[in-house]
Coordinates of C-alpha atoms in Angstrom, one line a residue:
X1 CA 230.5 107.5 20.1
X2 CA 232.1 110.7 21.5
X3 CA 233.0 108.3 24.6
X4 CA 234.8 106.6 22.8
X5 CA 237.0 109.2 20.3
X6 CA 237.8 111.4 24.1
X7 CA 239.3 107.4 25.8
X8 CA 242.4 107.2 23.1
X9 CA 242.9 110.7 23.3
X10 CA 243.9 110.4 27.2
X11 CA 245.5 106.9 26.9
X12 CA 247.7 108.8 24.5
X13 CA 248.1 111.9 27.3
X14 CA 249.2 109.1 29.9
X15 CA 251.6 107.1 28.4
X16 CA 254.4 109.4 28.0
X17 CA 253.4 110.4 31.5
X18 CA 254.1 107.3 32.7
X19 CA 257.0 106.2 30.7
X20 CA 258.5 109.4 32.6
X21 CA 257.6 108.5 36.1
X22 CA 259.2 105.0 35.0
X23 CA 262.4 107.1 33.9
X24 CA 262.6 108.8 36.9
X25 CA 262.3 106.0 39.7
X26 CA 265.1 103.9 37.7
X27 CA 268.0 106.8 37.8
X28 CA 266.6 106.8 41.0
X29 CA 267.4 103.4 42.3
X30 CA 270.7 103.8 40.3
X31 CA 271.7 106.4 42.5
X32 CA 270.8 104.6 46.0
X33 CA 272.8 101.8 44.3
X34 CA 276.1 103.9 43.6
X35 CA 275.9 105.5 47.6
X36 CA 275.5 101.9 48.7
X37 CA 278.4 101.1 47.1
X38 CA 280.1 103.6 48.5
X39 CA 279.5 102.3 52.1
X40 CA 281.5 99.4 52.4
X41 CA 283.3 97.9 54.9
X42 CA 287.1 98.0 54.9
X43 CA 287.7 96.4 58.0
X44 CA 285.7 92.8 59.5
X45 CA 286.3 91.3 62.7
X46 CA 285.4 87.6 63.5
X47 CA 285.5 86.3 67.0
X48 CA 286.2 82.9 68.2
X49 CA 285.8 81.3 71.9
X50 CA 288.0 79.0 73.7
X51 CA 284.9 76.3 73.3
X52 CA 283.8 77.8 69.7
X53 CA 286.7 77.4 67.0
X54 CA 284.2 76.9 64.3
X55 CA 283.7 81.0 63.9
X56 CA 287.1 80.6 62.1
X57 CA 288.0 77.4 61.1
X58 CA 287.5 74.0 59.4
X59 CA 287.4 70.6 62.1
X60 CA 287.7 67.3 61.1
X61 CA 285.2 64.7 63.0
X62 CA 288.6 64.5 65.5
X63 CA 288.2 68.4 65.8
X64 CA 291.8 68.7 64.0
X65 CA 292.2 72.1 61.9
X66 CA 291.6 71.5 58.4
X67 CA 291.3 75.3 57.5
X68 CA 290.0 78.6 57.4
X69 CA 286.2 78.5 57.2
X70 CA 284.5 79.5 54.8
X71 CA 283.1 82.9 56.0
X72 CA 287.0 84.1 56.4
X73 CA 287.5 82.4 52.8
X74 CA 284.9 84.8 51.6
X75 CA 285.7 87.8 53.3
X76 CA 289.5 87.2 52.4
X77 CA 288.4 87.1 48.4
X78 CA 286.5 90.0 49.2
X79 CA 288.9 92.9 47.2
X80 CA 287.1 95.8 49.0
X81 CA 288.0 94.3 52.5
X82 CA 291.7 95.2 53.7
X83 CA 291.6 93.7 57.0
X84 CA 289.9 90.5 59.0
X85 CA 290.4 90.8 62.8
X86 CA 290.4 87.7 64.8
X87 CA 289.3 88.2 68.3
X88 CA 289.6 85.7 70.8
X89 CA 286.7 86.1 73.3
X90 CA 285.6 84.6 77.1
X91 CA 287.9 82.9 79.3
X92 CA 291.1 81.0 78.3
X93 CA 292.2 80.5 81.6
X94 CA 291.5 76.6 81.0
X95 CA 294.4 76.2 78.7
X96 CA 297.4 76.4 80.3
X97 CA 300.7 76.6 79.3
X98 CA 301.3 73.3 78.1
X99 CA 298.1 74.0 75.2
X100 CA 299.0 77.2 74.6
X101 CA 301.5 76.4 71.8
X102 CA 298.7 73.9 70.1
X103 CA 296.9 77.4 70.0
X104 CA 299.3 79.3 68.5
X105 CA 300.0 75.7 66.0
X106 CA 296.4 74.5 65.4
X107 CA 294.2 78.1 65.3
X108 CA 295.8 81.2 65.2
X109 CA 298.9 80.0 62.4
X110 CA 296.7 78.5 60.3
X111 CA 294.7 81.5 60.3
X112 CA 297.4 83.9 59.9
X113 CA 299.1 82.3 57.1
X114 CA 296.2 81.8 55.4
X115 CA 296.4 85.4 54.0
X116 CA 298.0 88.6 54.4
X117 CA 294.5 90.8 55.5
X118 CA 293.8 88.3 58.2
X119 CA 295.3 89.8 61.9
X120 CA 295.2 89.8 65.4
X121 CA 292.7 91.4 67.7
X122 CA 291.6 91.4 71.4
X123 CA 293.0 89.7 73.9
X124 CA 293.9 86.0 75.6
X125 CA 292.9 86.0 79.4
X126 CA 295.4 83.1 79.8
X127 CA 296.2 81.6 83.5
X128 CA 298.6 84.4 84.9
X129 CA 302.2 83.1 84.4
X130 CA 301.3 80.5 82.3
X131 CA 302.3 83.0 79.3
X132 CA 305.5 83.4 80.7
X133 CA 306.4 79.9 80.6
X134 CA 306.0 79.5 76.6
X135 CA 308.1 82.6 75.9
X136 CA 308.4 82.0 72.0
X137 CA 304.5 81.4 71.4
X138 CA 303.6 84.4 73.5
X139 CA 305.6 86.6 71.7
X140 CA 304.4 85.1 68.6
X141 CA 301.2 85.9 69.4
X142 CA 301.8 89.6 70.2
X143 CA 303.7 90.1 67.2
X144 CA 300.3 89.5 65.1
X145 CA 298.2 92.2 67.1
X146 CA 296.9 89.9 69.7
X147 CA 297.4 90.9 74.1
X148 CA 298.0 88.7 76.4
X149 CA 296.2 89.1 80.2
X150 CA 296.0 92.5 79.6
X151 CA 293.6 93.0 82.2
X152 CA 296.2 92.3 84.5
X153 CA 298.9 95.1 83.4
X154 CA 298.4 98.4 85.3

């Protein structure tokens, strides 16, 4: 019997001993939450290839733009995030001048006017001169942050 009567007496001693470590490890997971938050990202940067347009866009089955993909469709409704980067990456010096204003026409417009946080980043390694040739879509394409055959300037 005294078993018994000394069992309640420290199931009443632990409770409240537990329902205090319980206390203590929610405010603590609280806090982690609020520093996480805290951390975000302001700035995201997406990069494409001159063989990969799917990073950031939509194709139809005849690989015509439809849109902006969903990943820069997230990250644009995003309100923490102020700025989406698009950098071009690889070698572009297979479209030459002639393709370069379907670029600017097909990806990089439809991009850019698909919200204000999207910009330019990185550079095109187009053919040199073939830049030159398409003087409206070049400059175009510096005015919204992107270089062209940088590499090449000294």
């Amino acid at each position: 019997m005294k078993f018994n009567k000394s069992i309640p007496y420290k199931i009443k001693r632990i409770l409240p001993i537990l329902g205090l470590a319980g206390l203590s490890t929610i405010s603590s997971c609280s806090k982690e939450d609020d520093l996480i938050n805290l951390d975000l990202q302001e700035e995201i940067t997406i990069k494409f290839s001159d063989d990969e347009f799917r990073t950031v866009l939509i194709l139809d089955e005849k690989q015509r733009t439809v849109g902006p993909n969903e990943a820069i469709m997230y990250y644009v409704a995003q309100p923490e995030i102020k700025t989406i980067y698009i950098e071009p990456i690889g070698n572009w010096y297979g479209y030459r001048w002639n393709f370069i204003p379907n670029i600017r026409k097909t990806i990089l417009e439809p991009l850019i006017n698909y919200s204000p946080k999207i910009r330019g980043k990185g550079n095109f390694n187009f053919f040199p001169g073939d830049a030159s040739r398409c003087p409206e879509d070049s400059l175009w394409i510096t005015q919204q942050g992107w270089t062209i055959n940088q590499q090449l300037q000294r």
